[in-house]
mmCIF file of C-alpha atoms in Angstrom:
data_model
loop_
_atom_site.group_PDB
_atom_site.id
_atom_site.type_symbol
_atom_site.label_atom_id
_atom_site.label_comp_id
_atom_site.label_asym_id
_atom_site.label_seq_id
_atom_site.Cartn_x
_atom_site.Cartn_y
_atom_site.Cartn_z
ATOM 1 C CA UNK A 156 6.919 13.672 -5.250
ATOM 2 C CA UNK A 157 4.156 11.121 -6.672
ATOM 3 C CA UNK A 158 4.127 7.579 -5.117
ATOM 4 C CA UNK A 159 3.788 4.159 -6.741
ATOM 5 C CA UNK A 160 1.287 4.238 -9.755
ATOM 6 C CA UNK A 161 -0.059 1.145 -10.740
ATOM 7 C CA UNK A 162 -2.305 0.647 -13.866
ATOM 8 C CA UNK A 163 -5.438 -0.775 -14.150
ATOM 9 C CA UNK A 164 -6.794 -0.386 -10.564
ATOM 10 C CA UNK A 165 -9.204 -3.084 -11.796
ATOM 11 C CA UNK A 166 -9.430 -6.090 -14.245
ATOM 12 C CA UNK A 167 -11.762 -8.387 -14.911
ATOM 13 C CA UNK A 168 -10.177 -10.972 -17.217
ATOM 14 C CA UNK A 169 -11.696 -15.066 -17.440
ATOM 15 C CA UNK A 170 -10.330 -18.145 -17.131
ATOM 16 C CA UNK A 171 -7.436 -18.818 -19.609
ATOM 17 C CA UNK A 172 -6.692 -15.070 -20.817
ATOM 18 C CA UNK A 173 -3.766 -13.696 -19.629
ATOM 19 C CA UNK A 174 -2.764 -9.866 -17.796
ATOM 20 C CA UNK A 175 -0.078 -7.388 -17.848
ATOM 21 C CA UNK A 176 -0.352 -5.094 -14.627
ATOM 22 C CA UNK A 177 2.027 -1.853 -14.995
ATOM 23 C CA UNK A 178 4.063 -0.305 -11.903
ATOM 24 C CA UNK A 179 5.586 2.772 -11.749
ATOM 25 C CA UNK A 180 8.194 3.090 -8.977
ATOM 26 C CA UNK A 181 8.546 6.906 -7.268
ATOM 27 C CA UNK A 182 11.228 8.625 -9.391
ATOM 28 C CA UNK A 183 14.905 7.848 -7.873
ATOM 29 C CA UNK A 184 13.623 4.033 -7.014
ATOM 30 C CA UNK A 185 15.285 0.956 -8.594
ATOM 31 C CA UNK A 186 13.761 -1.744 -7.303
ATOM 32 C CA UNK A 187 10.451 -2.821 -7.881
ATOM 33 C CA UNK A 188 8.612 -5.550 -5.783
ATOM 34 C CA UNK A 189 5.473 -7.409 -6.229
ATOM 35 C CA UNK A 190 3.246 -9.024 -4.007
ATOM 36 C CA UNK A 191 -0.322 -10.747 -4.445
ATOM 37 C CA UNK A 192 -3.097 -9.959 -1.537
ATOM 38 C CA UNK A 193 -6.167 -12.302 -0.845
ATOM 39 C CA UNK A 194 -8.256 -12.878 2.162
ATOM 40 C CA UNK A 195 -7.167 -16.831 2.470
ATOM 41 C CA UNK A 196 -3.196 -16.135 1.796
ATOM 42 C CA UNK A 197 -2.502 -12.686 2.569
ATOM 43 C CA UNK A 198 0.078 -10.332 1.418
ATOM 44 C CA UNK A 199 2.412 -13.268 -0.520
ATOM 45 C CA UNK A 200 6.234 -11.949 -2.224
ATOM 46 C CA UNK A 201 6.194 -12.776 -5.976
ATOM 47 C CA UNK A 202 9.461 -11.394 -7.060
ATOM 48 C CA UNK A 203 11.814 -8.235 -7.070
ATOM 49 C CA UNK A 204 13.421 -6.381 -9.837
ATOM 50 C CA UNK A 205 16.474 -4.248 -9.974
ATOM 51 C CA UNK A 206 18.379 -2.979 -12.253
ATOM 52 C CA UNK A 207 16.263 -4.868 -15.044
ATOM 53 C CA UNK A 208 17.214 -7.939 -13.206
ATOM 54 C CA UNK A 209 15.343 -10.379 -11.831
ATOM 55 C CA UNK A 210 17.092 -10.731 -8.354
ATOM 56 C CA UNK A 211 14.533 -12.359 -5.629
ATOM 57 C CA UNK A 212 11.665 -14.524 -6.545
ATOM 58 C CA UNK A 213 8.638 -16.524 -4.509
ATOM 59 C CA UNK A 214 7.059 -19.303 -4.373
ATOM 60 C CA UNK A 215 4.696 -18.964 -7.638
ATOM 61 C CA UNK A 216 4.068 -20.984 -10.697
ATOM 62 C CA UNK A 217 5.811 -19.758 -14.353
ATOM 63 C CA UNK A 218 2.736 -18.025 -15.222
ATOM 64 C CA UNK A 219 3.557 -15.319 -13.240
ATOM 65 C CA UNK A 220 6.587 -13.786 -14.599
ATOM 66 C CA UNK A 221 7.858 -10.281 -14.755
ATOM 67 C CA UNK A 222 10.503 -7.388 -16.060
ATOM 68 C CA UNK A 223 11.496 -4.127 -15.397
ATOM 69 C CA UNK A 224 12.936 -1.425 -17.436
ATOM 70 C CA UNK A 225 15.384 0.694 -18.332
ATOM 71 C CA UNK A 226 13.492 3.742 -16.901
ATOM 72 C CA UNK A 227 12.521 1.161 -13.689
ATOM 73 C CA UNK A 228 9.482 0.931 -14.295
ATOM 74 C CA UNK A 229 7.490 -2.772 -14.296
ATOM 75 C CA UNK A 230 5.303 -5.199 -15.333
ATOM 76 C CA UNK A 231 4.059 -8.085 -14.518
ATOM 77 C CA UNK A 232 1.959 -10.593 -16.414
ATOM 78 C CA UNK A 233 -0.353 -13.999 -15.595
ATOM 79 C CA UNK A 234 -0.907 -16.139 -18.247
ATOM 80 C CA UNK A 235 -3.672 -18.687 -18.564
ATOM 81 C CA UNK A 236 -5.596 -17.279 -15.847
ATOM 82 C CA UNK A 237 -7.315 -19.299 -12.872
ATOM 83 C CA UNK A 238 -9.963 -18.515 -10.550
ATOM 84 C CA UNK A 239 -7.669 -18.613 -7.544
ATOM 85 C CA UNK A 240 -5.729 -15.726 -9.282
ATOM 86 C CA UNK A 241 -7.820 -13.271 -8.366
ATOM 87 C CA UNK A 242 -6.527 -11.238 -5.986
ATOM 88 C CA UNK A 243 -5.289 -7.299 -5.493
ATOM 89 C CA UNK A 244 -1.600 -7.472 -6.782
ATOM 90 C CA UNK A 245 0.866 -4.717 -5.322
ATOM 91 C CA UNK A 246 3.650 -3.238 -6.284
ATOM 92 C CA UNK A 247 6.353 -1.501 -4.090
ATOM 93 C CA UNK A 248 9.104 0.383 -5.076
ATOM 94 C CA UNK A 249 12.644 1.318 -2.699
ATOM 95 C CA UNK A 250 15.289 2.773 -3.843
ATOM 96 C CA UNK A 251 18.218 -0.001 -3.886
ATOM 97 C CA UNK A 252 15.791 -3.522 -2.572
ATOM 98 C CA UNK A 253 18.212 -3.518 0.471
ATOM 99 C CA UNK A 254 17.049 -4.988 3.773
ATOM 100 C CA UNK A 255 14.992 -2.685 5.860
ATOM 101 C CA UNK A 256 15.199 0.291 3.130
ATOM 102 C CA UNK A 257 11.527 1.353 3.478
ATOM 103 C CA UNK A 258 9.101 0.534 1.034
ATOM 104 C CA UNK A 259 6.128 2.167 -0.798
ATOM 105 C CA UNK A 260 3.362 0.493 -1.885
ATOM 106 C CA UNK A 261 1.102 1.409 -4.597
ATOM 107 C CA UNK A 262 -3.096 1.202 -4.198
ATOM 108 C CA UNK A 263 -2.911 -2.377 -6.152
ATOM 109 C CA UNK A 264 -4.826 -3.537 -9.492
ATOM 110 C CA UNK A 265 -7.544 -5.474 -8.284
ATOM 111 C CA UNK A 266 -7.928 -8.634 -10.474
ATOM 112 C CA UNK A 267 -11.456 -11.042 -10.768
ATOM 113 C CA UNK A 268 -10.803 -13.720 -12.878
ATOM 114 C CA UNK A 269 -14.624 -15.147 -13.737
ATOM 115 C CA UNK B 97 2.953 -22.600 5.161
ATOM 116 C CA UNK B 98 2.610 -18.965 6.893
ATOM 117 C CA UNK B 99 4.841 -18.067 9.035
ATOM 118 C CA UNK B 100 3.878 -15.266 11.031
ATOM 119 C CA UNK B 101 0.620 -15.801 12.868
ATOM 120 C CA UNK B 102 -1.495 -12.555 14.538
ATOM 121 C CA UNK B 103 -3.689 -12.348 16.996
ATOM 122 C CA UNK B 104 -6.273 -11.839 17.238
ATOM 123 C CA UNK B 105 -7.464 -11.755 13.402
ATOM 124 C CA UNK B 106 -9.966 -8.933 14.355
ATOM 125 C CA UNK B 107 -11.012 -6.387 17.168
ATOM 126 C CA UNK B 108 -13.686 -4.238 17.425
ATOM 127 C CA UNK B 109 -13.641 -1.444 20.191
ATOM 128 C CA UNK B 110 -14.460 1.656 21.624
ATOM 129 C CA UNK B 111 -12.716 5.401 20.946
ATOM 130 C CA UNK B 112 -10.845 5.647 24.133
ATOM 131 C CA UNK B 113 -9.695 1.547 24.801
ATOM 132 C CA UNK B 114 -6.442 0.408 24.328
ATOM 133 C CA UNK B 115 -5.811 -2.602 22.872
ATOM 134 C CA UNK B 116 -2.649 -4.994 21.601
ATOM 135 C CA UNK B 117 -1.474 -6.843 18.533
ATOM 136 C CA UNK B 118 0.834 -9.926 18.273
ATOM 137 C CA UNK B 119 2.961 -11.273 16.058
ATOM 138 C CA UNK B 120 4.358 -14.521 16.433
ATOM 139 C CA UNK B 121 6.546 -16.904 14.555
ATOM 140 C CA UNK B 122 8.671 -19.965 14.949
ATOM 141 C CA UNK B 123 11.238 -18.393 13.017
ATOM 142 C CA UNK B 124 13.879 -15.660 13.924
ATOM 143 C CA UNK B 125 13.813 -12.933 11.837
ATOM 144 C CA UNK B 126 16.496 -10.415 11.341
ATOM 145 C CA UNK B 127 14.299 -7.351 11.500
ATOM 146 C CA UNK B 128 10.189 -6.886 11.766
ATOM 147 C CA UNK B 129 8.051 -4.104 10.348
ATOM 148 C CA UNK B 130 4.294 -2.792 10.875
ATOM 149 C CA UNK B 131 2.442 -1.517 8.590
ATOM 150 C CA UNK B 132 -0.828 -0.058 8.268
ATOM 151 C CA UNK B 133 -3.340 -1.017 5.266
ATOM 152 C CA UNK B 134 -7.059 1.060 4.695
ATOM 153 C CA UNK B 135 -9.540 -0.374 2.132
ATOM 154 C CA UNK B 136 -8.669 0.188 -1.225
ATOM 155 C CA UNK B 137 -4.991 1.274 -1.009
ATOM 156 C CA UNK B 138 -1.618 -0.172 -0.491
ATOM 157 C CA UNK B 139 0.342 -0.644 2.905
ATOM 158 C CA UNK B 140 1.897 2.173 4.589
ATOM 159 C CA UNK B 141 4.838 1.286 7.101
ATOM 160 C CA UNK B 142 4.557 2.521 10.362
ATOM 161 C CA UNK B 143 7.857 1.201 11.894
ATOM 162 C CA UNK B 144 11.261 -1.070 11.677
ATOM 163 C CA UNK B 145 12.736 -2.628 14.495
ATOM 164 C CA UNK B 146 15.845 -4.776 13.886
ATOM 165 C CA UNK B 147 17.100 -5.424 17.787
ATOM 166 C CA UNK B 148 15.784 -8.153 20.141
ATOM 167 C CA UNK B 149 13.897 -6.459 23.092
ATOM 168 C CA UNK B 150 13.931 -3.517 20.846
ATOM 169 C CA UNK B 151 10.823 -0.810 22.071
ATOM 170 C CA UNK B 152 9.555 2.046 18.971
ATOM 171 C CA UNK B 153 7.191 4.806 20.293
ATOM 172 C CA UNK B 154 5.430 6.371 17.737
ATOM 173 C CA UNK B 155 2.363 8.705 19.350
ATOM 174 C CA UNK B 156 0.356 6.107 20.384
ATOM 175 C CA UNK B 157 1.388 3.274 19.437
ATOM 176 C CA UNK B 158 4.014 1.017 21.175
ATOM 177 C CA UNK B 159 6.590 -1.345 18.879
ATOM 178 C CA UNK B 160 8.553 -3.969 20.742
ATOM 179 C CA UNK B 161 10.369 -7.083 19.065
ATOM 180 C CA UNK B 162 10.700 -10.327 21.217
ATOM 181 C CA UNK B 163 14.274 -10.872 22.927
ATOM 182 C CA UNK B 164 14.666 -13.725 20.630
ATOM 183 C CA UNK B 165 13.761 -11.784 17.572
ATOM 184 C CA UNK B 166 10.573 -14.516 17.027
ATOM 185 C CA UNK B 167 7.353 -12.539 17.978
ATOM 186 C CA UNK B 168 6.236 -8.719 18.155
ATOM 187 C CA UNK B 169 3.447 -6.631 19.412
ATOM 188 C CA UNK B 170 1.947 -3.410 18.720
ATOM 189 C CA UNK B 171 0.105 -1.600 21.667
ATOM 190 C CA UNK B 172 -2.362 1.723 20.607
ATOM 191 C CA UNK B 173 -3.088 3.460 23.762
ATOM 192 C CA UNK B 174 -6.353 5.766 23.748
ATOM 193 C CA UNK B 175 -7.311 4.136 20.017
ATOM 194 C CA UNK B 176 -9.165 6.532 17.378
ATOM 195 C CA UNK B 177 -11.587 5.930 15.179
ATOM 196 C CA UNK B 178 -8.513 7.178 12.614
ATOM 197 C CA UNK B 179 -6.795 4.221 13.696
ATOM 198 C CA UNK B 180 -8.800 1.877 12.033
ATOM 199 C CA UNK B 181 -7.361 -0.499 9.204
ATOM 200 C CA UNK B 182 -5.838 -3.548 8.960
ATOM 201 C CA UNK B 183 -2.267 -4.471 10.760
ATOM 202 C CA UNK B 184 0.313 -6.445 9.080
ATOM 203 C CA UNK B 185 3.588 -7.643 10.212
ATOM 204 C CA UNK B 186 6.260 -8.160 8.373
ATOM 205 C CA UNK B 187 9.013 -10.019 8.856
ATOM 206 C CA UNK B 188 12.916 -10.028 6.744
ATOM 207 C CA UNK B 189 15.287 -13.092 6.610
ATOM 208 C CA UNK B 190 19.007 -12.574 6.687
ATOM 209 C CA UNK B 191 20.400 -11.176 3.310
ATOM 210 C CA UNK B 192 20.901 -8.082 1.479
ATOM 211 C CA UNK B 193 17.701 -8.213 0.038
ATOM 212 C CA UNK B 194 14.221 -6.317 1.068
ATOM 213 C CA UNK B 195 11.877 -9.636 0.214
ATOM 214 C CA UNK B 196 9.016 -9.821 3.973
ATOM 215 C CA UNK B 197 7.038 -12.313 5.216
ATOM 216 C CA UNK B 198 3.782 -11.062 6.004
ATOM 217 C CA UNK B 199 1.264 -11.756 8.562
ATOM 218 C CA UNK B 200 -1.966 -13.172 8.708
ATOM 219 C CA UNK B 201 -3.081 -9.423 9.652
ATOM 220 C CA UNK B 202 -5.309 -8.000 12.353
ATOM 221 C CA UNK B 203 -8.563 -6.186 11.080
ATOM 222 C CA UNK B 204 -9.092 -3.259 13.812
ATOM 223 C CA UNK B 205 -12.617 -0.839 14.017
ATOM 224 C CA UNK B 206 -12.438 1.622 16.162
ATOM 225 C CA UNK B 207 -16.445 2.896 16.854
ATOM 226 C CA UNK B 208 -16.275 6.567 17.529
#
């Protein structure tokens, strides 16, 4: 069974441009989570899809925003790029987003914004 | 504001020498996790506990959650050079959904 894909494993984008990362959930999995990693913050939640819905989201600015689709796959995009957005962003997928369902991470897209 | 705090942030020791982890919080969380993280890839969970006082065994390494469901540690007995990575906690609210609070992390080397 393959795990999480995510595509690019790295960007380099500069300030003001804006991303799409793509996640690909194991097959079977509808809900898709993201999270951003850096060495001063750590792992941080951004939000959750299920179903194509929006359910759960953190404590992030509206340039991060998100969707998933029909085939639960997702994507997440940054717009107008900082320095302080690069980070590795990491997607995991579980198969309903319940509480203490296991989760499986992907390897991340690392993102340098210069 | 973070929420779960480990100690200590990193540990460097010998094949053979045991060692612990902790995970402490202010806040009472509803169930903990551990996971595992090596350079260049994603987390891997190593174990769930969900009861206060709760104790995991899993080879070598010990799980237990806090009576009051605030704090957790991880013990490796005998630690391997395969054991090396970084150690997150994670930590779930009440509620249906799967959204953690992760730790600061503990960066472990194990010299061979």
């Amino acid at each position: 069974k393959a795990g999480v894909t995510q595509t690019p494993r790295y960007l380099i984008k500069t300030r003001g441009q804006q991303v799409t990362l793509s996640c690909s959930p194991i097959s079977g999995h509808r809900s898709v989570s993201w999270y951003q990693q850096t060495p001063g913050q750590g792992l941080q939640f951004l939000f959750e899809y299920f179903s194509e819905t929006q359910r759960n989201k953190g404590n992030f600015p509206g340039r991060f925003s998100g969707r998933q689709f029909s085939n639960s796959r997702s994507e997440m995009n940054v717009s107008t790029l900082e320095l302080g957005d690069s980070a590795l962003y990491l997607c995991a997928s579980s198969l309903l987003g319940q509480r203490n369902e296991k989760l499986f991470f992907g390897s991340g897209t690392q993102l340098s914004v210069l | 504001t973070q929420l779960l705090e480990q100690s200590p942030q990193f540990l460097s020791i010998q094949e053979g020498e045991n060692l612990t982890v902790y995970c402490n919080s202010s806040s009472v969380f509803s169930s903990l996790q551990w996971y595992r993280q090596e350079p260049g890839e994603g987390p891997v969970l190593l174990v769930t506990v969900v009861t206060g006082g709760e104790v995991k065994k899993l080879k070598r390494l010990t799980f237990q959650f806090g009576d009051a469901r605030k704090d957790s540690s991880l013990h490796i007995t005998a630690a391997q050079p395969g054991d090396t990575g970084l150690y997150l906690c994670a930590g779930a609210h009440g509620g249906a959904t799967n959204k953690l609070i992760f730790g600061t992390g503990t960066l472990l080397a194990v010299q061979p």
